[in-house]
């Protein structure tokens, strides 16, 4: 077997939801398709042979000792268009934020030059933050949404891109919505076909995603039609589900049932569905997720502003629901899944301990809610891959070479490592908590270098 690239490195990857494996001084052998064909450990019978065969060739990269590889992150929920307003208006409730800031801001993407500028910047920014795969909402505009898919293809990011559908006149501004349900469905079908074509020339894969914004802005006809289109073309599906008190109650009032059941009734819950937030899922909603293979995109930074609650992640995980991490730009202000992984841990601790100091400790919180940074890392990597049913998010044979190289010694963002014999699992934790974009030296997607600081 001849390999296209061989890397000698120390790396971290999830062994399970709770445990991290340290792969010390391993040889990662990558084939022409950009997949990990072989991982040789020191002491394996072929280790020396691979090293002597490739070590002196142009196919070989030695990651300097003291730098570490992590799987590229999978952002399961990002509004690429909202990058333009990231960090603004987070002090108002979700419904006002959508109507006074977000819809007017998204309407500007009818201008292709503007779309090009913002989308190029968000794709570059996410790659520089270690995100190698992103599940994107674009806007209602078909052409600009196609442009986002093309930019992902050109820049080497694995993008899953949705043209947003919102056609319910009473809930959407007249100048920012699909003209009617028939137009929305026709535009979505044309979008799917075009993005599939774009994806054929992208080594890393670029995929169309059926994207009803959320039940409150969509007619029954459009939800029904989108379920049928996703089935016809076997696409991923994304939407928002039971995010806040307002959004959750709105769907209950319209249908007399929860968001999850309503979405399922329209054929929108299936193995390749990813639903953002899901803070108010009932146990039977979560069972529906587990049965259909639908995944939760947990967006902890955004949830701190708009969710009115903390999602019981452990409870849903124990029910075998797939869960990954989302930035939810710009409900979440940060383009970094490191920030989101940190917030996921902190929010879970607040849920477990409770937040009202006037209550006795034993009444304050919800037991068994906390997650560790290793579990959060799983959500940002392997959990995201499983949610999308793609072989990504792990450094293991048969998975894509989607990797970020972390240099703790970056001058402007030093990670405090003073003891040469510090256990590598502690180094991993420091990286997860302290890494900044300055520490992310290089990023590969599907075997190709897509970002480099030097
Ligand atoms: N619900 C419907 N649209 C949106 C959105 O753009 N952001 C968030 N956080 N929730 C939504
Ligand atoms: Fe969102």
Coordinates of C-alpha atoms and ligand atoms in Angstrom, one line a residue:
X1 CA 0.0 0.0 0.0
X2 CA 1.4 3.4 -0.8
X3 CA 0.3 6.4 1.2
X4 CA -0.2 9.9 0.0
X5 CA 0.9 11.5 3.3
X6 CA 2.3 10.3 6.5
X7 CA 2.3 12.3 9.7
X8 CA 4.4 11.6 12.9
X9 CA 2.5 13.2 15.8
X10 CA 1.1 13.0 19.2
X11 CA -2.7 13.4 19.1
X12 CA -5.9 13.4 21.1
X13 CA -9.1 11.7 20.1
X14 CA -12.3 10.5 21.8
X15 CA -12.3 6.8 22.8
X16 CA -15.9 7.0 24.1
X17 CA -18.3 9.8 25.1
X18 CA -16.3 10.2 28.4
X19 CA -12.7 9.1 27.6
X20 CA -10.0 10.6 25.6
X21 CA -7.2 8.5 24.0
X22 CA -3.7 9.9 23.8
X23 CA -2.0 8.6 20.6
X24 CA 1.7 9.2 21.4
X25 CA 4.2 9.4 18.6
X26 CA 2.0 7.6 16.2
X27 CA 2.3 7.4 12.4
X28 CA -0.9 8.6 10.6
X29 CA -1.0 7.2 7.1
X30 CA -3.3 9.0 4.7
X31 CA -4.5 7.7 1.4
X32 CA -5.2 9.7 -1.8
X33 CA -8.8 10.2 -0.9
X34 CA -7.7 11.9 2.3
X35 CA -8.8 9.1 4.6
X36 CA -6.8 7.6 7.5
X37 CA -5.7 4.3 6.1
X38 CA -3.4 3.2 8.9
X39 CA -2.4 4.4 12.4
X40 CA 0.9 2.7 13.4
X41 CA 1.8 2.9 17.1
X42 CA 5.5 2.7 18.3
X43 CA 6.2 -1.0 18.7
X44 CA 3.8 -2.0 15.9
X45 CA 5.6 -4.4 13.5
X46 CA 5.2 -2.0 10.5
X47 CA 6.2 1.2 12.4
X48 CA 9.9 1.3 11.6
X49 CA 9.2 0.2 8.0
X50 CA 6.8 3.1 7.4
X51 CA 9.1 5.6 9.1
X52 CA 12.2 4.6 7.1
X53 CA 10.1 4.3 3.8
X54 CA 8.5 7.8 4.1
X55 CA 10.7 9.7 6.6
X56 CA 13.0 11.3 4.1
X57 CA 10.3 11.9 1.4
X58 CA 8.1 14.9 0.6
X59 CA 5.1 12.9 1.7
X60 CA 6.2 13.0 5.3
X61 CA 5.4 15.6 8.0
X62 CA 6.8 15.5 11.5
X63 CA 4.6 17.5 13.9
X64 CA 7.2 19.1 16.2
X65 CA 7.3 17.7 19.7
X66 CA 5.3 19.9 22.0
X67 CA 2.7 20.5 19.4
X68 CA -0.4 18.3 19.2
X69 CA -3.1 17.1 16.8
X70 CA -6.8 17.2 17.5
X71 CA -9.6 16.2 15.2
X72 CA -11.1 19.2 13.4
X73 CA -14.2 20.5 15.0
X74 CA -17.7 19.9 13.6
X75 CA -20.0 23.0 14.0
X76 CA -23.5 21.5 13.9
X77 CA -25.3 24.9 13.8
X78 CA -24.0 28.1 12.3
X79 CA -25.9 30.9 10.5
X80 CA -23.2 32.0 8.1
X81 CA -25.1 35.1 7.2
X82 CA -25.4 36.2 10.8
X83 CA -21.6 36.5 11.0
X84 CA -22.2 40.1 9.8
X85 CA -24.0 40.9 13.1
X86 CA -22.1 38.7 15.5
X87 CA -21.9 40.2 19.0
X88 CA -24.8 42.7 18.6
X89 CA -28.3 42.9 20.2
X90 CA -27.9 40.0 22.5
X91 CA -29.7 41.9 25.3
X92 CA -33.1 41.6 23.8
X93 CA -35.4 38.5 23.6
X94 CA -35.3 36.0 20.7
X95 CA -38.5 37.2 19.0
X96 CA -37.4 40.8 19.0
X97 CA -33.9 39.9 18.1
X98 CA -35.2 38.0 15.0
X99 CA -37.6 40.7 13.9
X100 CA -35.6 43.9 14.6
X101 CA -32.0 42.8 13.9
X102 CA -31.7 39.4 12.2
X103 CA -34.3 39.4 9.5
X104 CA -33.3 42.9 8.2
X105 CA -29.6 41.8 8.4
X106 CA -30.2 38.6 6.5
X107 CA -32.2 40.4 3.8
X108 CA -29.0 42.1 2.6
X109 CA -27.9 38.8 1.1
X110 CA -29.9 39.5 -2.0
X111 CA -26.7 41.4 -2.9
X112 CA -24.3 38.8 -4.2
X113 CA -21.2 40.9 -3.7
X114 CA -22.1 41.4 0.0
X115 CA -22.9 37.7 0.4
X116 CA -19.5 36.9 -1.2
X117 CA -17.7 39.1 1.3
X118 CA -19.4 37.9 4.4
X119 CA -19.4 34.2 3.5
X120 CA -15.7 34.2 2.5
X121 CA -14.9 35.7 5.8
X122 CA -17.0 33.3 7.9
X123 CA -15.5 30.2 6.2
X124 CA -12.0 31.5 6.7
X125 CA -12.7 32.4 10.3
X126 CA -14.2 29.0 11.2
X127 CA -11.2 27.2 9.6
X128 CA -8.8 29.4 11.6
X129 CA -10.7 28.4 14.7
X130 CA -10.3 24.7 13.9
X131 CA -13.7 24.0 12.5
X132 CA -13.3 21.7 9.5
X133 CA -17.0 20.8 9.0
X134 CA -19.9 23.2 9.4
X135 CA -23.7 22.8 9.0
X136 CA -24.7 26.2 7.8
X137 CA -27.9 28.2 7.5
X138 CA -27.6 30.7 4.7
X139 CA -30.6 33.0 3.9
X140 CA -33.8 32.7 1.8
X141 CA -31.8 33.8 -1.3
X142 CA -31.1 30.9 -3.6
X143 CA -28.2 32.4 -5.5
X144 CA -26.3 33.6 -2.4
X145 CA -26.9 30.3 -0.7
X146 CA -25.3 28.5 -3.7
X147 CA -22.4 31.0 -3.4
X148 CA -21.8 29.8 0.2
X149 CA -21.6 26.2 -1.0
X150 CA -19.1 27.3 -3.7
X151 CA -16.9 29.2 -1.2
X152 CA -16.8 26.1 1.1
X153 CA -15.8 24.0 -2.0
X154 CA -13.1 26.5 -3.0
X155 CA -11.7 27.0 0.5
X156 CA -11.6 23.3 1.3
X157 CA -14.1 23.3 4.2
X158 CA -16.7 20.5 4.4
X159 CA -19.8 22.6 4.2
X160 CA -23.4 21.4 4.6
X161 CA -25.4 24.3 3.4
X162 CA -29.1 25.2 3.6
X163 CA -31.2 27.8 1.7
X164 CA -33.4 29.0 4.5
X165 CA -37.2 28.5 4.0
X166 CA -39.7 30.9 5.7
X167 CA -42.9 31.5 3.9
X168 CA -45.6 32.2 6.5
X169 CA -46.7 35.7 5.8
X170 CA -47.9 36.6 9.3
X171 CA -44.5 35.7 10.9
X172 CA -42.1 37.0 8.2
X173 CA -41.4 40.5 6.9
X174 CA -42.7 41.1 3.4
X175 CA -39.3 41.9 2.1
X176 CA -37.6 38.9 3.6
X177 CA -39.4 35.6 3.0
X178 CA -40.1 33.1 0.2
X179 CA -42.8 34.5 -2.1
X180 CA -45.1 31.5 -1.4
X181 CA -44.8 27.8 -0.6
X182 CA -44.6 26.7 -4.3
X183 CA -41.7 29.1 -4.9
X184 CA -39.9 28.0 -1.8
X185 CA -40.1 24.4 -2.8
X186 CA -39.0 25.1 -6.4
X187 CA -36.1 27.2 -5.2
X188 CA -35.1 24.5 -2.7
X189 CA -35.2 21.8 -5.3
X190 CA -33.0 23.8 -7.7
X191 CA -30.7 24.6 -4.8
X192 CA -30.3 20.9 -4.0
X193 CA -29.5 20.0 -7.6
X194 CA -26.9 22.8 -8.0
X195 CA -25.2 22.1 -4.6
X196 CA -25.0 18.4 -5.4
X197 CA -23.1 19.5 -8.6
X198 CA -20.8 21.8 -6.6
X199 CA -20.1 18.9 -4.2
X200 CA -19.0 16.6 -7.0
X201 CA -15.9 18.6 -7.6
X202 CA -15.0 19.1 -3.9
X203 CA -12.7 16.4 -2.5
X204 CA -14.0 17.0 1.1
X205 CA -17.7 17.0 0.1
X206 CA -20.2 19.9 0.1
X207 CA -23.8 19.0 0.7
X208 CA -27.2 20.6 0.3
X209 CA -29.4 20.7 3.4
X210 CA -33.2 21.0 3.5
X211 CA -33.7 24.0 5.9
X212 CA -37.1 25.1 7.2
X213 CA -36.0 28.0 9.5
X214 CA -38.3 26.8 12.3
X215 CA -42.0 25.7 12.5
X216 CA -43.3 29.2 13.5
X217 CA -42.2 30.8 10.2
X218 CA -43.3 28.0 7.9
X219 CA -46.7 27.0 6.4
X220 CA -47.9 23.4 6.7
X221 CA -47.6 23.0 2.9
X222 CA -44.0 24.0 2.9
X223 CA -43.1 21.8 5.8
X224 CA -44.8 18.8 4.1
X225 CA -43.1 19.6 0.8
X226 CA -39.6 20.0 2.4
X227 CA -40.0 16.6 4.1
X228 CA -40.8 15.1 0.7
X229 CA -37.8 16.8 -1.0
X230 CA -35.4 15.6 1.7
X231 CA -36.7 12.0 1.1
X232 CA -36.5 12.3 -2.7
X233 CA -32.9 13.5 -2.7
X234 CA -31.7 11.8 0.5
X235 CA -30.4 15.1 2.0
X236 CA -29.6 16.3 5.4
X237 CA -32.3 18.3 7.2
X238 CA -31.8 21.2 9.7
X239 CA -34.1 23.4 11.7
X240 CA -34.6 24.8 15.2
X241 CA -36.6 22.9 17.7
X242 CA -38.0 23.9 21.1
X243 CA -35.4 26.6 21.7
X244 CA -37.1 29.0 24.1
X245 CA -40.3 29.4 26.1
X246 CA -41.7 31.5 23.3
X247 CA -40.7 29.2 20.4
X248 CA -41.8 26.0 22.2
X249 CA -45.2 27.4 23.2
X250 CA -45.8 28.9 19.8
X251 CA -45.7 25.4 18.2
X252 CA -47.8 23.9 21.0
X253 CA -50.5 26.6 20.4
X254 CA -50.5 26.0 16.7
X255 CA -50.5 22.2 16.6
X256 CA -51.5 21.1 20.1
X257 CA -48.2 19.2 20.3
X258 CA -44.5 19.7 20.8
X259 CA -42.1 20.8 18.1
X260 CA -40.5 17.4 17.8
X261 CA -43.8 15.7 17.1
X262 CA -44.9 18.4 14.6
X263 CA -41.5 18.1 12.7
X264 CA -41.9 14.3 12.7
X265 CA -45.4 14.6 11.3
X266 CA -43.9 16.4 8.3
X267 CA -41.2 13.8 7.7
X268 CA -38.5 16.1 9.0
X269 CA -37.1 13.8 11.7
X270 CA -34.7 11.2 10.2
X271 CA -31.2 9.9 10.5
X272 CA -29.7 12.9 8.8
X273 CA -31.7 15.5 10.7
X274 CA -30.0 18.0 13.0
X275 CA -32.2 20.2 15.2
X276 CA -30.7 23.2 17.0
X277 CA -31.2 23.8 20.7
X278 CA -33.9 21.3 21.7
X279 CA -33.9 22.7 25.2
X280 CA -37.5 21.9 26.0
X281 CA -37.7 18.3 24.6
X282 CA -39.9 16.1 26.7
X283 CA -38.8 12.5 27.4
X284 CA -41.1 11.3 24.7
X285 CA -39.7 13.9 22.2
X286 CA -36.2 12.6 23.1
X287 CA -37.3 9.0 22.5
X288 CA -38.6 10.2 19.1
X289 CA -35.2 11.6 18.4
X290 CA -33.5 8.4 19.4
X291 CA -35.8 6.2 17.3
X292 CA -35.5 8.4 14.2
X293 CA -31.8 9.0 14.6
X294 CA -32.3 12.7 14.7
X295 CA -29.5 14.7 16.4
X296 CA -29.4 17.7 18.8
X297 CA -27.1 20.6 18.0
X298 CA -26.3 21.9 21.5
X299 CA -25.5 25.6 21.3
X300 CA -24.4 26.6 24.8
X301 CA -23.3 30.1 24.2
X302 CA -26.5 31.1 22.4
X303 CA -28.6 29.3 25.0
X304 CA -27.2 31.5 27.7
X305 CA -29.0 34.4 25.9
X306 CA -32.1 33.0 24.3
X307 CA -33.0 29.6 25.7
X308 CA -34.5 30.6 29.1
X309 CA -33.1 27.3 30.4
X310 CA -30.1 24.9 30.4
X311 CA -30.5 21.8 28.3
X312 CA -30.2 18.5 30.3
X313 CA -27.6 17.1 28.0
X314 CA -26.7 14.0 30.1
X315 CA -30.4 13.0 30.3
X316 CA -30.8 13.0 26.5
X317 CA -27.4 11.4 25.9
X318 CA -28.3 8.6 28.3
X319 CA -31.4 8.1 26.1
X320 CA -29.1 7.5 23.1
X321 CA -29.8 10.7 21.3
X322 CA -27.0 11.9 19.0
X323 CA -25.6 15.2 20.2
X324 CA -23.0 17.6 18.8
X325 CA -22.0 21.2 19.4
X326 CA -23.0 24.3 17.5
X327 CA -21.8 27.9 17.6
X328 CA -25.2 29.3 16.5
X329 CA -23.6 32.4 15.2
X330 CA -24.9 34.9 16.0
X331 CA -27.3 33.9 18.7
X332 CA -23.9 32.7 20.0
X333 CA -21.3 35.5 19.5
X334 CA -18.3 33.2 19.1
X335 CA -17.1 31.5 16.0
X336 CA -15.0 29.1 18.2
X337 CA -16.1 25.7 19.2
X338 CA -13.5 25.9 22.0
X339 CA -15.5 28.7 23.5
X340 CA -18.7 26.6 23.1
X341 CA -17.1 23.5 24.6
X342 CA -16.1 25.6 27.6
X343 CA -19.5 27.1 28.0
X344 CA -21.1 23.6 27.6
X345 CA -19.2 22.5 30.7
X346 CA -19.9 25.7 32.7
X347 CA -23.7 25.7 31.9
X348 CA -23.9 22.0 32.9
X349 CA -22.3 22.8 36.2
X350 CA -24.8 25.6 36.9
X351 CA -27.6 23.2 36.0
X352 CA -26.3 20.6 38.5
X353 CA -25.5 23.0 41.3
X354 CA -28.4 25.4 40.7
X355 CA -28.2 29.2 40.6
X356 CA -30.3 30.6 43.4
X357 CA -28.2 31.0 46.6
X358 CA -31.3 31.6 48.7
X359 CA -32.2 28.0 48.3
X360 CA -30.7 25.2 50.4
X361 CA -27.9 23.4 48.4
X362 CA -29.9 20.2 48.1
X363 CA -32.9 22.0 46.4
X364 CA -30.9 24.2 44.2
X365 CA -30.0 22.2 41.2
X366 CA -30.6 19.1 39.0
X367 CA -28.4 16.1 40.1
X368 CA -26.2 14.3 37.5
X369 CA -26.2 17.2 35.0
X370 CA -22.5 18.1 34.8
X371 CA -20.3 17.2 31.9
X372 CA -16.5 17.2 31.8
X373 CA -14.3 18.9 29.3
X374 CA -13.6 15.5 27.7
X375 CA -17.3 15.0 27.2
X376 CA -17.6 18.4 25.7
X377 CA -14.6 17.6 23.3
X378 CA -16.6 14.5 22.3
X379 CA -19.6 16.7 21.4
X380 CA -17.3 19.0 19.3
X381 CA -15.8 16.1 17.4
X382 CA -17.1 12.5 17.3
X383 CA -20.6 13.5 18.4
X384 CA -20.8 15.9 15.5
X385 CA -19.6 13.3 13.1
X386 CA -22.2 10.8 14.3
X387 CA -24.9 13.4 14.2
X388 CA -24.2 14.0 10.5
X389 CA -23.6 10.2 9.7
X390 CA -20.2 11.1 8.2
X391 CA -16.8 9.4 9.0
X392 CA -15.4 12.5 10.7
X393 CA -14.5 13.7 14.2
X394 CA -12.1 10.9 15.2
X395 CA -8.5 10.1 14.5
X396 CA -9.1 6.5 13.6
X397 CA -8.7 4.3 10.6
X398 CA -11.5 4.8 8.1
X399 CA -12.1 8.4 9.1
X400 CA -11.2 11.6 7.1
X401 CA -8.0 13.4 7.8
X402 CA -9.6 16.5 9.3
X403 CA -7.1 17.8 11.8
X404 CA -6.0 20.9 13.7
X405 CA -2.4 21.3 14.9
X406 CA -2.1 23.1 18.2
X407 CA 1.1 24.9 19.2
X408 CA 0.9 25.8 22.9
X409 CA 4.0 28.0 22.6
X410 CA 2.5 30.7 20.3
X411 CA 4.0 34.0 21.5
X412 CA 0.8 35.9 22.0
X413 CA -1.2 33.1 23.5
X414 CA 1.1 30.9 25.5
X415 CA -0.5 27.9 27.2
X416 CA 1.2 27.5 30.7
X417 CA 3.2 24.2 30.3
X418 CA 6.2 24.4 32.6
X419 CA 6.8 20.7 33.6
X420 CA 8.3 18.4 31.0
X421 CA 6.7 15.5 32.7
X422 CA 3.1 16.9 32.9
X423 CA 0.7 14.1 32.0
X424 CA -0.5 14.4 28.4
X425 CA -4.1 14.2 29.5
X426 CA -3.6 17.4 31.5
X427 CA -2.0 19.0 28.5
X428 CA -5.2 18.1 26.6
X429 CA -7.3 19.8 29.2
X430 CA -5.2 23.0 29.1
X431 CA -5.5 23.1 25.4
X432 CA -9.3 22.7 25.5
X433 CA -9.6 25.5 28.0
X434 CA -6.9 27.9 26.9
X435 CA -6.3 27.5 23.2
X436 CA -6.9 30.6 21.0
X437 CA -6.7 30.9 17.2
X438 CA -3.1 31.9 17.5
X439 CA -2.3 28.4 18.8
X440 CA -4.0 26.7 15.8
X441 CA -1.0 26.6 13.5
X442 CA -2.4 24.4 10.7
X443 CA -5.6 22.8 9.7
X444 CA -6.2 20.0 7.2
X445 CA -9.5 18.8 5.7
X446 CA -9.7 15.5 3.9
X447 CA -5.9 15.4 3.7
X448 CA -5.5 18.9 2.3
X449 CA -3.9 21.8 4.1
X450 CA -6.6 24.5 4.3
X451 CA -5.2 26.9 6.9
X452 CA -1.8 27.8 8.1
X453 CA -0.4 30.5 10.3
X454 CA 3.1 30.4 8.9
Ligands
LIG1 N1 -35.1 30.5 15.6 C1 -35.5 30.9 14.3 N2 -34.5 31.5 13.7 C2 -33.5 31.6 14.6 C3 -32.2 32.2 14.5 O1 -31.7 32.7 13.5 N3 -31.4 32.0 15.6 C4 -31.9 31.4 16.8 N4 -31.1 31.4 17.8 N5 -33.1 30.9 16.9 C5 -33.9 31.0 15.8
LIG2 FE1 -29.9 29.2 15.1

